[in-house]
Short mmCIF file of N, CA and C in Angstrom, two decimals:
data_model
loop_
_atom_site.label_atom_id
_atom_site.label_comp_id
_atom_site.label_asym_id
_atom_site.label_seq_id
_atom_site.Cartn_x
_atom_site.Cartn_y
_atom_site.Cartn_z
N UNK A 746 0.65 -10.06 3.60
CA UNK A 746 -0.28 -10.26 2.49
C UNK A 746 -0.69 -11.73 2.46
N UNK A 747 -1.94 -11.96 2.17
CA UNK A 747 -2.49 -13.31 2.11
C UNK A 747 -3.14 -13.53 0.75
N UNK A 748 -3.40 -14.78 0.44
CA UNK A 748 -3.98 -15.12 -0.87
C UNK A 748 -5.20 -16.01 -0.68
N UNK A 749 -6.23 -15.71 -1.44
CA UNK A 749 -7.42 -16.56 -1.52
C UNK A 749 -7.51 -17.06 -2.95
N UNK A 750 -7.74 -18.37 -3.12
CA UNK A 750 -7.82 -18.96 -4.45
C UNK A 750 -9.11 -19.72 -4.64
N UNK A 751 -9.67 -19.58 -5.83
CA UNK A 751 -10.79 -20.40 -6.27
C UNK A 751 -10.25 -21.22 -7.44
N UNK A 752 -10.32 -22.53 -7.31
CA UNK A 752 -9.68 -23.42 -8.29
C UNK A 752 -10.71 -24.17 -9.12
N UNK A 753 -10.51 -24.11 -10.44
CA UNK A 753 -11.32 -24.88 -11.40
C UNK A 753 -12.82 -24.62 -11.29
N UNK A 754 -13.19 -23.35 -11.36
CA UNK A 754 -14.60 -23.00 -11.46
C UNK A 754 -15.05 -23.45 -12.85
N UNK A 755 -15.95 -24.40 -12.91
CA UNK A 755 -16.39 -24.96 -14.20
C UNK A 755 -17.63 -24.23 -14.68
N UNK A 756 -17.54 -23.72 -15.92
CA UNK A 756 -18.64 -22.94 -16.49
C UNK A 756 -18.84 -23.34 -17.94
N UNK A 757 -20.08 -23.53 -18.34
CA UNK A 757 -20.41 -23.76 -19.74
C UNK A 757 -20.90 -22.45 -20.31
N UNK A 758 -20.24 -21.96 -21.37
CA UNK A 758 -20.63 -20.70 -22.00
C UNK A 758 -20.18 -20.68 -23.44
N UNK A 759 -20.24 -19.53 -24.09
CA UNK A 759 -20.08 -19.50 -25.55
C UNK A 759 -19.06 -18.48 -26.05
N UNK A 760 -17.88 -18.43 -25.45
CA UNK A 760 -16.83 -17.53 -25.92
C UNK A 760 -16.15 -18.10 -27.15
N UNK A 761 -15.56 -17.23 -27.95
CA UNK A 761 -14.78 -17.67 -29.10
C UNK A 761 -15.03 -16.82 -30.32
N UNK A 762 -14.11 -16.92 -31.26
CA UNK A 762 -14.19 -16.14 -32.51
C UNK A 762 -15.06 -16.80 -33.56
N UNK A 763 -15.24 -18.11 -33.47
CA UNK A 763 -16.01 -18.84 -34.48
C UNK A 763 -17.51 -18.75 -34.18
N UNK A 764 -18.31 -18.63 -35.24
CA UNK A 764 -19.76 -18.57 -35.04
C UNK A 764 -20.28 -19.86 -34.41
N UNK A 765 -19.64 -20.99 -34.71
CA UNK A 765 -20.04 -22.27 -34.12
C UNK A 765 -19.87 -22.25 -32.60
N UNK A 766 -18.80 -21.60 -32.14
CA UNK A 766 -18.57 -21.52 -30.69
C UNK A 766 -19.67 -20.73 -30.01
N UNK A 767 -20.15 -19.70 -30.68
CA UNK A 767 -21.24 -18.89 -30.13
C UNK A 767 -22.51 -19.72 -30.02
N UNK A 768 -22.78 -20.54 -31.02
CA UNK A 768 -24.02 -21.33 -31.05
C UNK A 768 -23.96 -22.55 -30.15
N UNK A 769 -22.83 -23.26 -30.19
CA UNK A 769 -22.72 -24.55 -29.49
C UNK A 769 -22.29 -24.37 -28.04
N UNK A 770 -21.30 -23.48 -27.81
CA UNK A 770 -20.75 -23.29 -26.48
C UNK A 770 -19.78 -24.39 -26.12
N UNK A 771 -19.09 -24.22 -25.01
CA UNK A 771 -18.16 -25.24 -24.54
C UNK A 771 -17.87 -25.03 -23.06
N UNK A 772 -17.10 -25.96 -22.51
CA UNK A 772 -16.74 -25.90 -21.10
C UNK A 772 -15.50 -25.04 -20.90
N UNK A 773 -15.49 -24.32 -19.80
CA UNK A 773 -14.36 -23.48 -19.42
C UNK A 773 -14.03 -23.75 -17.96
N UNK A 774 -12.76 -23.57 -17.63
CA UNK A 774 -12.32 -23.61 -16.24
C UNK A 774 -11.69 -22.27 -15.93
N UNK A 775 -12.03 -21.72 -14.77
CA UNK A 775 -11.45 -20.44 -14.34
C UNK A 775 -10.80 -20.66 -12.99
N UNK A 776 -9.56 -20.18 -12.88
CA UNK A 776 -8.84 -20.17 -11.62
C UNK A 776 -8.57 -18.72 -11.26
N UNK A 777 -8.91 -18.37 -10.03
CA UNK A 777 -8.80 -16.98 -9.59
C UNK A 777 -8.03 -16.94 -8.28
N UNK A 778 -7.04 -16.04 -8.21
CA UNK A 778 -6.30 -15.79 -6.97
C UNK A 778 -6.32 -14.31 -6.69
N UNK A 779 -6.59 -13.95 -5.45
CA UNK A 779 -6.54 -12.55 -5.04
C UNK A 779 -5.66 -12.43 -3.81
N UNK A 780 -4.90 -11.34 -3.77
CA UNK A 780 -4.06 -11.04 -2.62
C UNK A 780 -4.68 -9.88 -1.86
N UNK A 781 -4.69 -10.01 -0.54
CA UNK A 781 -5.26 -8.97 0.31
C UNK A 781 -4.68 -9.10 1.71
N UNK A 782 -4.79 -8.05 2.48
CA UNK A 782 -4.40 -8.09 3.88
C UNK A 782 -5.56 -8.71 4.66
N UNK A 783 -5.36 -9.92 5.14
CA UNK A 783 -6.42 -10.64 5.85
C UNK A 783 -6.17 -10.71 7.35
N UNK A 784 -5.29 -9.87 7.83
CA UNK A 784 -4.95 -9.91 9.26
C UNK A 784 -6.14 -9.56 10.15
N UNK A 785 -6.97 -8.62 9.71
CA UNK A 785 -8.16 -8.26 10.51
C UNK A 785 -9.13 -9.44 10.57
N UNK A 786 -9.33 -10.13 9.47
CA UNK A 786 -10.21 -11.31 9.45
C UNK A 786 -9.66 -12.40 10.36
N UNK A 787 -8.35 -12.57 10.35
CA UNK A 787 -7.73 -13.58 11.21
C UNK A 787 -7.95 -13.25 12.68
N UNK A 788 -7.96 -11.97 12.99
CA UNK A 788 -8.16 -11.53 14.38
C UNK A 788 -9.62 -11.61 14.80
N UNK A 789 -10.56 -11.16 13.92
CA UNK A 789 -11.96 -11.03 14.32
C UNK A 789 -12.82 -12.25 14.05
N UNK A 790 -12.42 -13.08 13.09
CA UNK A 790 -13.21 -14.24 12.69
C UNK A 790 -14.58 -13.82 12.12
N UNK A 791 -14.59 -12.67 11.42
CA UNK A 791 -15.82 -12.14 10.85
C UNK A 791 -15.72 -12.08 9.33
N UNK A 792 -16.76 -12.54 8.64
CA UNK A 792 -16.80 -12.55 7.19
C UNK A 792 -16.62 -11.15 6.60
N UNK A 793 -17.16 -10.14 7.27
CA UNK A 793 -17.07 -8.77 6.76
C UNK A 793 -15.63 -8.27 6.67
N UNK A 794 -14.69 -8.93 7.34
CA UNK A 794 -13.30 -8.50 7.37
C UNK A 794 -12.40 -9.25 6.39
N UNK A 795 -12.99 -10.08 5.56
CA UNK A 795 -12.19 -10.86 4.61
C UNK A 795 -12.71 -10.66 3.20
N UNK A 796 -12.15 -11.38 2.27
CA UNK A 796 -12.64 -11.41 0.89
C UNK A 796 -13.56 -12.62 0.79
N UNK A 797 -14.82 -12.38 0.56
CA UNK A 797 -15.81 -13.44 0.51
C UNK A 797 -15.67 -14.20 -0.81
N UNK A 798 -15.28 -15.47 -0.74
CA UNK A 798 -15.08 -16.24 -1.97
C UNK A 798 -16.39 -16.54 -2.68
N UNK A 799 -17.51 -16.45 -2.00
CA UNK A 799 -18.82 -16.57 -2.67
C UNK A 799 -19.00 -15.37 -3.61
N UNK A 800 -18.60 -14.20 -3.16
CA UNK A 800 -18.67 -12.99 -3.97
C UNK A 800 -17.73 -13.12 -5.18
N UNK A 801 -16.52 -13.61 -4.96
CA UNK A 801 -15.58 -13.81 -6.07
C UNK A 801 -16.14 -14.78 -7.10
N UNK A 802 -16.73 -15.86 -6.65
CA UNK A 802 -17.32 -16.85 -7.56
C UNK A 802 -18.45 -16.21 -8.38
N UNK A 803 -19.25 -15.38 -7.74
CA UNK A 803 -20.34 -14.69 -8.45
C UNK A 803 -19.79 -13.77 -9.54
N UNK A 804 -18.72 -13.05 -9.23
CA UNK A 804 -18.09 -12.17 -10.22
C UNK A 804 -17.65 -12.98 -11.43
N UNK A 805 -16.98 -14.09 -11.19
CA UNK A 805 -16.51 -14.94 -12.29
C UNK A 805 -17.70 -15.41 -13.12
N UNK A 806 -18.73 -15.92 -12.49
CA UNK A 806 -19.89 -16.42 -13.23
C UNK A 806 -20.57 -15.32 -14.04
N UNK A 807 -20.70 -14.13 -13.46
CA UNK A 807 -21.34 -13.02 -14.16
C UNK A 807 -20.53 -12.60 -15.39
N UNK A 808 -19.23 -12.51 -15.23
CA UNK A 808 -18.38 -12.08 -16.35
C UNK A 808 -18.27 -13.16 -17.42
N UNK A 809 -18.22 -14.40 -17.02
CA UNK A 809 -18.15 -15.50 -18.00
C UNK A 809 -19.46 -15.63 -18.77
N UNK A 810 -20.56 -15.15 -18.22
CA UNK A 810 -21.86 -15.23 -18.90
C UNK A 810 -21.98 -14.22 -20.04
N UNK A 811 -21.11 -13.21 -20.06
CA UNK A 811 -21.12 -12.21 -21.13
C UNK A 811 -20.17 -12.65 -22.23
N UNK A 812 -20.69 -12.86 -23.40
CA UNK A 812 -19.90 -13.38 -24.51
C UNK A 812 -18.71 -12.48 -24.86
N UNK A 813 -17.59 -13.11 -25.11
CA UNK A 813 -16.38 -12.45 -25.60
C UNK A 813 -15.78 -13.31 -26.69
N UNK A 814 -15.13 -12.69 -27.64
CA UNK A 814 -14.41 -13.45 -28.65
C UNK A 814 -13.11 -14.00 -28.08
N UNK A 815 -12.47 -13.22 -27.23
CA UNK A 815 -11.15 -13.59 -26.73
C UNK A 815 -11.16 -13.87 -25.22
N UNK A 816 -10.39 -14.87 -24.82
CA UNK A 816 -10.24 -15.18 -23.40
C UNK A 816 -9.60 -14.00 -22.66
N UNK A 817 -8.72 -13.27 -23.35
CA UNK A 817 -8.08 -12.11 -22.75
C UNK A 817 -9.11 -11.06 -22.33
N UNK A 818 -10.12 -10.90 -23.14
CA UNK A 818 -11.15 -9.89 -22.85
C UNK A 818 -11.95 -10.27 -21.61
N UNK A 819 -12.39 -11.50 -21.53
CA UNK A 819 -13.16 -11.91 -20.35
C UNK A 819 -12.27 -11.93 -19.11
N UNK A 820 -11.00 -12.31 -19.27
CA UNK A 820 -10.08 -12.28 -18.14
C UNK A 820 -9.92 -10.88 -17.58
N UNK A 821 -9.79 -9.89 -18.45
CA UNK A 821 -9.65 -8.50 -17.99
C UNK A 821 -10.93 -8.01 -17.33
N UNK A 822 -12.07 -8.42 -17.85
CA UNK A 822 -13.33 -8.03 -17.21
C UNK A 822 -13.43 -8.59 -15.80
N UNK A 823 -12.97 -9.82 -15.60
CA UNK A 823 -12.98 -10.42 -14.25
C UNK A 823 -12.09 -9.61 -13.32
N UNK A 824 -10.88 -9.28 -13.77
CA UNK A 824 -9.97 -8.48 -12.96
C UNK A 824 -10.60 -7.14 -12.61
N UNK A 825 -11.13 -6.46 -13.60
CA UNK A 825 -11.74 -5.14 -13.37
C UNK A 825 -12.89 -5.22 -12.38
N UNK A 826 -13.73 -6.24 -12.50
CA UNK A 826 -14.88 -6.38 -11.60
C UNK A 826 -14.43 -6.66 -10.17
N UNK A 827 -13.40 -7.48 -10.00
CA UNK A 827 -12.89 -7.75 -8.65
C UNK A 827 -12.40 -6.45 -8.01
N UNK A 828 -11.60 -5.69 -8.74
CA UNK A 828 -11.10 -4.43 -8.20
C UNK A 828 -12.24 -3.45 -7.90
N UNK A 829 -13.25 -3.43 -8.74
CA UNK A 829 -14.37 -2.51 -8.55
C UNK A 829 -15.23 -2.90 -7.34
N UNK A 830 -15.42 -4.20 -7.13
CA UNK A 830 -16.37 -4.65 -6.12
C UNK A 830 -15.76 -5.03 -4.78
N UNK A 831 -14.45 -5.29 -4.74
CA UNK A 831 -13.82 -5.77 -3.50
C UNK A 831 -12.62 -4.87 -3.17
N UNK A 832 -12.86 -3.86 -2.37
CA UNK A 832 -11.87 -2.82 -2.11
C UNK A 832 -10.59 -3.33 -1.44
N UNK A 833 -10.68 -4.37 -0.67
CA UNK A 833 -9.52 -4.85 0.10
C UNK A 833 -8.52 -5.62 -0.77
N UNK A 834 -8.90 -6.01 -1.97
CA UNK A 834 -8.02 -6.80 -2.85
C UNK A 834 -6.94 -5.89 -3.43
N UNK A 835 -5.68 -6.35 -3.31
CA UNK A 835 -4.53 -5.59 -3.82
C UNK A 835 -4.06 -6.09 -5.19
N UNK A 836 -4.21 -7.38 -5.45
CA UNK A 836 -3.81 -7.92 -6.75
C UNK A 836 -4.69 -9.10 -7.10
N UNK A 837 -4.80 -9.33 -8.41
CA UNK A 837 -5.65 -10.40 -8.94
C UNK A 837 -4.88 -11.15 -10.01
N UNK A 838 -5.00 -12.48 -9.99
CA UNK A 838 -4.51 -13.30 -11.09
C UNK A 838 -5.65 -14.22 -11.51
N UNK A 839 -5.91 -14.27 -12.81
CA UNK A 839 -6.99 -15.12 -13.32
C UNK A 839 -6.48 -15.92 -14.50
N UNK A 840 -6.85 -17.19 -14.53
CA UNK A 840 -6.58 -18.05 -15.68
C UNK A 840 -7.91 -18.54 -16.21
N UNK A 841 -8.16 -18.27 -17.48
CA UNK A 841 -9.37 -18.73 -18.15
C UNK A 841 -8.94 -19.79 -19.16
N UNK A 842 -9.50 -20.99 -19.03
CA UNK A 842 -9.14 -22.11 -19.89
C UNK A 842 -10.35 -22.61 -20.65
N UNK A 843 -10.16 -22.80 -21.95
CA UNK A 843 -11.21 -23.41 -22.79
C UNK A 843 -10.87 -24.89 -22.89
N UNK A 844 -11.79 -25.74 -22.44
CA UNK A 844 -11.59 -27.19 -22.45
C UNK A 844 -11.94 -27.72 -23.83
N UNK A 845 -11.09 -28.60 -24.35
CA UNK A 845 -11.30 -29.20 -25.69
C UNK A 845 -11.56 -28.15 -26.76
N UNK A 846 -10.63 -27.22 -26.98
CA UNK A 846 -10.85 -26.16 -27.96
C UNK A 846 -10.90 -26.70 -29.39
N UNK A 847 -11.67 -26.05 -30.25
CA UNK A 847 -11.79 -26.50 -31.64
C UNK A 847 -10.64 -25.98 -32.50
N UNK A 848 -9.43 -26.56 -32.30
CA UNK A 848 -8.26 -26.06 -33.01
C UNK A 848 -7.64 -27.11 -33.92
N UNK A 849 -8.38 -28.16 -34.22
CA UNK A 849 -7.90 -29.15 -35.17
C UNK A 849 -6.79 -30.04 -34.64
N UNK A 850 -6.82 -30.34 -33.37
CA UNK A 850 -5.82 -31.22 -32.78
C UNK A 850 -6.30 -31.75 -31.45
N UNK A 851 -5.55 -32.67 -30.90
CA UNK A 851 -5.88 -33.27 -29.61
C UNK A 851 -5.25 -32.43 -28.50
N UNK A 852 -5.97 -31.38 -28.10
CA UNK A 852 -5.49 -30.44 -27.08
C UNK A 852 -6.51 -30.42 -25.95
N UNK A 853 -6.04 -30.70 -24.75
CA UNK A 853 -6.95 -30.75 -23.60
C UNK A 853 -7.58 -29.40 -23.30
N UNK A 854 -6.78 -28.33 -23.37
CA UNK A 854 -7.30 -27.00 -23.09
C UNK A 854 -6.31 -25.95 -23.57
N UNK A 855 -6.82 -24.76 -23.79
CA UNK A 855 -5.98 -23.58 -24.01
C UNK A 855 -6.31 -22.60 -22.88
N UNK A 856 -5.29 -21.88 -22.43
CA UNK A 856 -5.48 -21.00 -21.28
C UNK A 856 -4.83 -19.65 -21.52
N UNK A 857 -5.41 -18.65 -20.89
CA UNK A 857 -4.82 -17.33 -20.81
C UNK A 857 -4.77 -16.97 -19.34
N UNK A 858 -3.58 -16.55 -18.89
CA UNK A 858 -3.40 -16.10 -17.51
C UNK A 858 -3.07 -14.62 -17.52
N UNK A 859 -3.80 -13.88 -16.72
CA UNK A 859 -3.60 -12.44 -16.64
C UNK A 859 -3.52 -12.03 -15.17
N UNK A 860 -2.75 -10.99 -14.90
CA UNK A 860 -2.65 -10.51 -13.51
C UNK A 860 -2.54 -9.00 -13.52
N UNK A 861 -2.95 -8.41 -12.40
CA UNK A 861 -2.90 -6.97 -12.25
C UNK A 861 -2.88 -6.63 -10.76
N UNK A 862 -2.27 -5.49 -10.45
CA UNK A 862 -2.23 -4.99 -9.08
C UNK A 862 -2.77 -3.57 -9.06
N UNK A 863 -3.26 -3.16 -7.91
CA UNK A 863 -3.73 -1.77 -7.76
C UNK A 863 -2.53 -0.84 -7.75
#
């Protein structure tokens, strides 16, 4: 089993429970890891035999563009979309972080990490 990771995908969007968050938006960081058997790709050197990280990045951007109140909800949508669109993936771990959250304190970010396997 092998792992492909996309680290710190930076996205500006409008998730959150507060109406201000919907209107103003904020920065988010997404980290995505997928596990898959990449032995065929290692042998053939062909993109069709691996997990295309451009495709993974597109999934993250598409799901982050759909408003959610909770980071858990958008995280699960990312997991579901990866499983739906990339058959070779066996497991997914995603961390969605809200940078400078409006929680009344000096907090760099809040994060939710979720994982799932087929």
